[in-house]
């Protein structure tokens, strides 16, 4: 089972986060796909890196969605409109990812190659408790091979975003694998929503607070300044910095939604401590566009989530036990030579195939597994 899980994850993550080296026979005359990508740099220096797979032909939904139209209704209270905006992110989408370094801050700076990738995924509402909404992203990918054949659907649990109204605290990334609790005073909490983002294995990634702003036909949420671990698209090729520091904006559009990022690439000397000399390397801009699909078959994703939903609920619960118990901890992605996501997905596969699901035994396995990856800080 684990070998199958590793193969599946490798295929899916390579399509989404691949940073493979440029081919020696790359066509350096290809048109640039960014309108402000250092137009005077040699063409090959700015060849796009990222996913290299081709997806099946898709049909996008036409016209404004019901979710977007609901946001235009008069007479909504701010809290209700906020909730509608968050829930509007649910559904099936074609997603495109674009990242580009735009400014360098150190002598001799040379911009990294732009990054682009894609996915098809469904965003499920897995919890909705008035002041708390949890959205789970599940990728359902179909690839086209060199002969034009379309693959069977490949399913991958992707990231999760939890939204909490007026939270008392958030769990923030402090750099170098450390996470700390950040209490919020009354004036910081009033009218705000926190967004907490989690990795594919439900380990924490980053969290921030912000207000939804509704101005006529625009509904948008802008985060406070956020520290984030390096994403796989960067950690697989960069070792010269340790944290992304920036902001994150979510905007609901008539045909979906988009996430915009403005990130500084920053080097650290210790958790929470910027490098003494020239810590800021560069700034990047990022855009993820979620375009609603008209008729894509997400059945494979539905079936996966139905088969594993109880297991992942227990993973979230055990993670919450750890998060609530300590003020700070260090999370190691790999322990005993095995990445956490591989081990957790192996357990998820076993749970999906079991005749009956034993929640107590499953939580014990999860606790034992996480104990190898988490170190409590004094």
XYZ file of C-alpha atoms in Angstrom:
378
model
C 0.000 0.000 0.000
C 2.756 2.491 0.959
C 4.648 1.992 -2.296
C 1.432 2.733 -4.209
C 0.842 5.837 -2.092
C 4.391 7.078 -2.694
C 4.042 6.583 -6.456
C 0.689 8.361 -6.584
C 1.928 11.279 -4.502
C 5.065 11.561 -6.597
C 3.069 11.812 -9.805
C 0.598 14.326 -8.446
C 3.065 16.521 -6.618
C 5.421 16.557 -9.576
C 2.654 17.964 -11.771
C 1.869 20.641 -9.214
C 5.259 21.422 -7.667
C 7.873 20.157 -10.106
C 11.021 22.213 -10.383
C 12.874 20.051 -12.857
C 15.987 21.379 -14.563
C 15.682 23.027 -17.947
C 16.199 20.688 -20.872
C 19.393 21.191 -22.854
C 17.425 21.390 -26.079
C 14.788 23.794 -24.715
C 13.390 26.191 -27.291
C 14.755 29.490 -25.966
C 12.659 31.425 -28.470
C 9.343 30.428 -26.874
C 7.106 33.338 -26.051
C 7.321 34.500 -22.448
C 4.146 33.842 -20.536
C 4.519 36.813 -18.175
C 4.024 40.423 -19.227
C 6.660 41.816 -16.837
C 9.148 38.962 -16.542
C 12.482 40.788 -16.911
C 12.154 41.347 -20.639
C 15.832 42.201 -21.135
C 17.134 38.976 -19.539
C 18.365 36.219 -21.879
C 15.383 34.131 -22.971
C 16.619 30.873 -21.455
C 17.176 32.515 -18.064
C 13.451 33.146 -17.761
C 12.089 29.883 -19.138
C 9.055 28.938 -17.057
C 9.581 26.102 -14.567
C 6.911 24.022 -12.853
C 4.418 21.359 -13.880
C 5.044 19.822 -17.296
C 1.957 17.627 -17.612
C -0.999 18.345 -19.891
C -4.547 18.084 -18.619
C -7.719 16.854 -20.269
C -9.871 19.340 -22.155
C -12.189 21.275 -19.844
C -15.307 23.372 -20.093
C -15.531 26.438 -17.857
C -18.825 27.562 -16.384
C -20.467 30.525 -18.105
C -22.070 33.474 -16.391
C -21.906 34.532 -12.748
C -22.279 31.808 -10.130
C -25.173 31.607 -7.677
C -22.658 32.126 -4.847
C -21.387 35.382 -6.332
C -24.903 36.629 -7.057
C -25.924 35.928 -3.449
C -23.179 38.323 -2.325
C -24.801 41.132 -4.336
C -28.063 41.021 -2.355
C -28.960 44.173 -0.440
C -29.692 44.119 3.267
C -27.131 41.516 4.316
C -25.396 41.965 7.649
C -21.588 42.122 7.458
C -21.166 38.805 9.275
C -23.610 37.052 6.960
C -21.933 38.513 3.870
C -18.534 37.407 5.181
C -19.823 33.860 5.572
C -21.269 33.850 2.071
C -17.919 34.974 0.671
C -16.051 32.153 2.420
C -18.621 29.555 1.352
C -18.423 30.885 -2.228
C -14.971 29.309 -2.477
C -16.505 25.811 -2.393
C -17.023 23.930 -5.658
C -15.096 22.465 -8.594
C -12.356 24.467 -10.295
C -9.545 24.615 -12.779
C -6.691 26.216 -10.870
C -3.665 27.983 -12.320
C -0.615 28.932 -10.233
C 1.763 31.745 -11.271
C 4.737 33.038 -9.256
C 7.310 35.591 -10.334
C 10.178 37.367 -8.574
C 9.797 41.091 -9.269
C 12.368 42.874 -7.074
C 15.851 41.966 -5.821
C 17.334 43.513 -2.654
C 20.913 42.189 -2.560
C 23.976 43.023 -4.671
C 24.346 40.733 -7.656
C 20.700 39.632 -7.510
C 19.539 37.534 -10.448
C 15.825 36.730 -10.706
C 14.741 33.137 -10.407
C 12.803 31.583 -13.260
C 9.021 32.125 -13.148
C 6.900 29.251 -11.891
C 3.623 28.009 -13.388
C 1.469 24.971 -12.749
C -2.154 23.851 -12.785
C -4.662 21.560 -11.087
C -8.298 20.546 -11.165
C -9.760 20.303 -7.701
C -12.932 20.366 -5.661
C -13.270 22.474 -2.519
C -15.520 20.745 0.036
C -17.210 22.386 3.012
C -16.324 19.862 5.723
C -17.417 21.946 8.728
C -19.808 24.879 9.039
C -20.536 26.055 12.592
C -21.759 29.634 12.212
C -18.486 31.336 13.214
C -16.224 28.567 11.880
C -15.930 27.199 8.334
C -13.478 24.553 7.131
C -12.760 24.049 3.424
C -10.923 20.945 2.207
C -9.284 20.959 -1.251
C -9.185 17.615 -3.105
C -7.337 17.389 -6.419
C -8.813 15.142 -9.112
C -6.340 15.164 -11.987
C -6.523 13.622 -15.455
C -3.466 13.701 -17.682
C -3.064 13.464 -21.446
C -0.105 11.354 -22.628
C 1.939 11.820 -25.801
C -0.551 9.682 -27.753
C -3.498 11.823 -26.672
C -4.901 9.260 -24.229
C -6.582 10.597 -21.093
C -5.612 8.890 -17.837
C -7.984 7.631 -15.185
C -8.625 10.206 -12.419
C -5.810 10.530 -9.873
C -6.964 11.776 -6.483
C -4.897 13.689 -3.939
C -5.997 15.326 -0.706
C -4.607 18.847 -1.014
C -4.513 21.819 1.373
C -7.134 22.896 3.896
C -8.228 26.353 4.998
C -10.049 26.988 8.289
C -11.863 30.277 8.864
C -12.620 31.421 12.443
C -14.550 34.565 13.333
C -13.004 36.736 16.067
C -10.442 34.135 17.227
C -8.766 34.487 20.631
C -5.429 33.350 19.184
C -3.794 31.923 16.069
C -0.947 29.460 15.573
C 1.728 31.164 13.499
C 4.911 30.003 11.792
C 8.027 31.413 13.440
C 10.599 30.121 10.962
C 12.905 27.090 10.987
C 10.074 24.600 11.645
C 8.802 26.385 14.783
C 5.144 27.247 15.416
C 3.984 29.494 18.259
C 0.665 30.621 19.685
C -0.138 34.295 19.098
C -2.875 35.675 21.389
C -5.115 38.427 20.030
C -6.378 41.313 22.148
C -9.973 42.505 21.918
C -9.364 45.289 19.387
C -7.433 42.897 17.130
C -10.287 40.378 17.179
C -13.317 42.567 16.569
C -14.917 41.866 13.198
C -11.971 39.875 11.837
C -11.661 36.359 10.467
C -8.564 34.236 10.840
C -7.498 31.956 8.016
C -5.416 28.964 9.116
C -3.864 26.927 6.311
C -2.780 23.285 6.601
C -0.637 20.974 4.489
C -1.815 17.797 2.760
C -1.122 15.805 5.956
C -3.018 18.387 8.082
C 0.156 19.760 9.628
C -0.057 23.540 10.146
C 1.388 25.827 7.505
C 0.480 29.446 8.352
C -2.264 31.593 9.865
C -3.273 35.254 9.749
C -6.182 37.543 10.505
C -7.948 40.030 8.278
C -11.264 41.663 7.494
C -13.568 40.930 4.614
C -14.261 44.108 2.677
C -17.448 44.304 0.609
C -17.544 47.263 -1.776
C -20.394 47.056 -4.288
C -19.509 44.024 -6.451
C -16.107 43.315 -4.795
C -15.756 40.969 -1.821
C -12.138 40.601 -0.726
C -10.174 39.515 2.379
C -6.627 40.805 2.984
C -4.449 39.094 5.583
C -2.157 40.631 8.116
C 1.545 40.107 7.443
C 2.144 36.368 7.527
C 5.212 34.153 7.917
C 5.070 30.960 5.847
C 7.323 27.933 5.377
C 8.833 27.524 1.937
C 6.411 25.766 -0.420
C 7.655 22.654 -2.204
C 8.116 24.635 -5.427
C 10.836 26.565 -3.543
C 12.184 24.144 -0.923
C 13.063 21.665 -3.674
C 15.408 24.164 -5.376
C 16.319 26.902 -2.854
C 18.325 26.738 0.377
C 19.336 30.412 0.630
C 16.334 31.628 2.647
C 14.036 30.195 5.332
C 10.712 32.025 5.327
C 8.228 33.822 3.091
C 6.915 37.004 4.731
C 3.952 38.622 3.069
C 0.242 39.088 2.596
C -2.493 36.982 1.146
C -5.676 38.293 -0.519
C -8.763 36.244 -1.399
C -11.281 37.783 -3.791
C -14.572 36.306 -4.954
C -15.196 36.741 -8.688
C -18.309 36.124 -10.793
C -16.811 32.856 -12.111
C -14.827 31.659 -9.081
C -12.194 33.254 -6.876
C -8.544 34.122 -6.770
C -5.727 34.227 -4.264
C -3.040 36.889 -4.611
C 0.239 36.793 -2.688
C 2.972 39.388 -2.149
C 5.909 37.625 -0.507
C 9.377 38.626 0.637
C 11.993 35.868 0.597
C 13.796 36.267 3.921
C 16.842 34.619 5.514
C 16.864 33.886 9.269
C 19.530 33.372 11.917
C 17.097 31.702 14.346
C 13.310 31.219 14.731
C 11.687 34.643 14.663
C 15.039 36.356 14.069
C 15.974 37.899 10.708
C 19.533 37.405 9.513
C 21.723 40.222 10.771
C 23.059 41.162 7.331
C 20.793 41.727 4.324
C 17.997 39.330 5.317
C 15.670 40.344 2.466
C 16.602 38.608 -0.792
C 13.729 39.402 -3.124
C 10.003 39.901 -3.519
C 7.698 37.629 -5.476
C 4.125 38.053 -6.627
C 1.824 35.070 -6.854
C -1.616 34.486 -8.324
C -3.794 31.398 -8.033
C -6.937 31.602 -10.174
C -9.849 29.316 -9.354
C -12.129 29.144 -12.406
C -15.391 27.303 -11.910
C -15.881 24.228 -14.094
C -19.108 23.433 -15.912
C -19.101 19.667 -16.271
C -16.037 18.020 -14.742
C -16.503 14.607 -13.135
C -15.309 14.836 -9.519
C -16.840 11.471 -8.579
C -13.427 9.990 -7.766
C -12.815 12.807 -5.286
C -16.254 12.333 -3.718
C -15.589 8.614 -3.290
C -12.161 9.181 -1.768
C -13.495 11.676 0.751
C -16.426 9.439 1.693
C -14.017 6.555 2.297
C -11.496 8.549 4.346
C -13.493 11.374 5.919
C -13.616 9.741 9.363
C -9.882 9.094 9.329
C -9.014 12.669 8.384
C -11.403 13.978 11.024
C -9.354 12.037 13.579
C -6.087 13.387 12.146
C -7.420 16.925 12.607
C -8.534 16.104 16.148
C -5.143 14.695 17.165
C -3.337 17.652 15.637
C -5.628 19.946 17.622
C -4.715 18.090 20.816
C -1.060 18.918 20.231
C -1.751 22.506 19.206
C -3.929 23.195 22.267
C -1.470 21.589 24.701
C 1.614 23.741 24.086
C 2.536 27.347 23.439
C 5.219 26.418 20.915
C 6.490 23.342 19.093
C 8.882 22.339 16.336
C 7.485 20.236 13.520
C 9.854 18.016 11.541
C 8.407 17.060 8.179
C 10.565 13.916 8.076
C 11.192 11.444 10.927
C 12.908 8.060 10.802
C 13.616 8.702 7.130
C 9.941 9.018 6.202
C 7.997 12.218 5.372
C 4.874 12.595 7.492
C 2.587 12.901 4.459
C 3.681 9.473 3.183
C 2.996 7.792 6.535
C -0.348 9.523 7.029
C -1.528 8.737 3.517
C -0.575 5.113 4.109
C -2.852 5.044 7.167
C -5.606 6.782 5.180
C -5.376 4.053 2.526
C -5.661 1.343 5.157
C -8.671 3.087 6.708
C -10.377 3.323 3.302
C -9.961 -0.408 2.706
C -11.004 -1.550 6.206
C -14.385 -3.227 6.610
C -15.043 -1.249 9.785
C -13.304 1.852 11.069
C -11.940 1.824 14.640
C -11.613 5.485 15.604
C -9.921 4.756 18.935
C -7.227 2.576 17.379
C -6.774 5.031 14.548
C -6.234 7.975 16.895
C -3.668 5.963 18.829
C -1.751 5.303 15.595
C -1.920 8.970 14.628
C -0.703 10.121 18.065
C 2.235 7.743 17.924
C 3.095 8.935 14.441
C 2.895 12.648 15.225
C 4.959 12.163 18.388
C 7.948 11.377 16.163
C 7.513 14.636 14.240
C 6.698 17.122 17.023
C 9.023 18.505 19.650
C 7.544 20.642 22.430
C 9.357 23.915 23.027
C 10.002 25.233 26.578
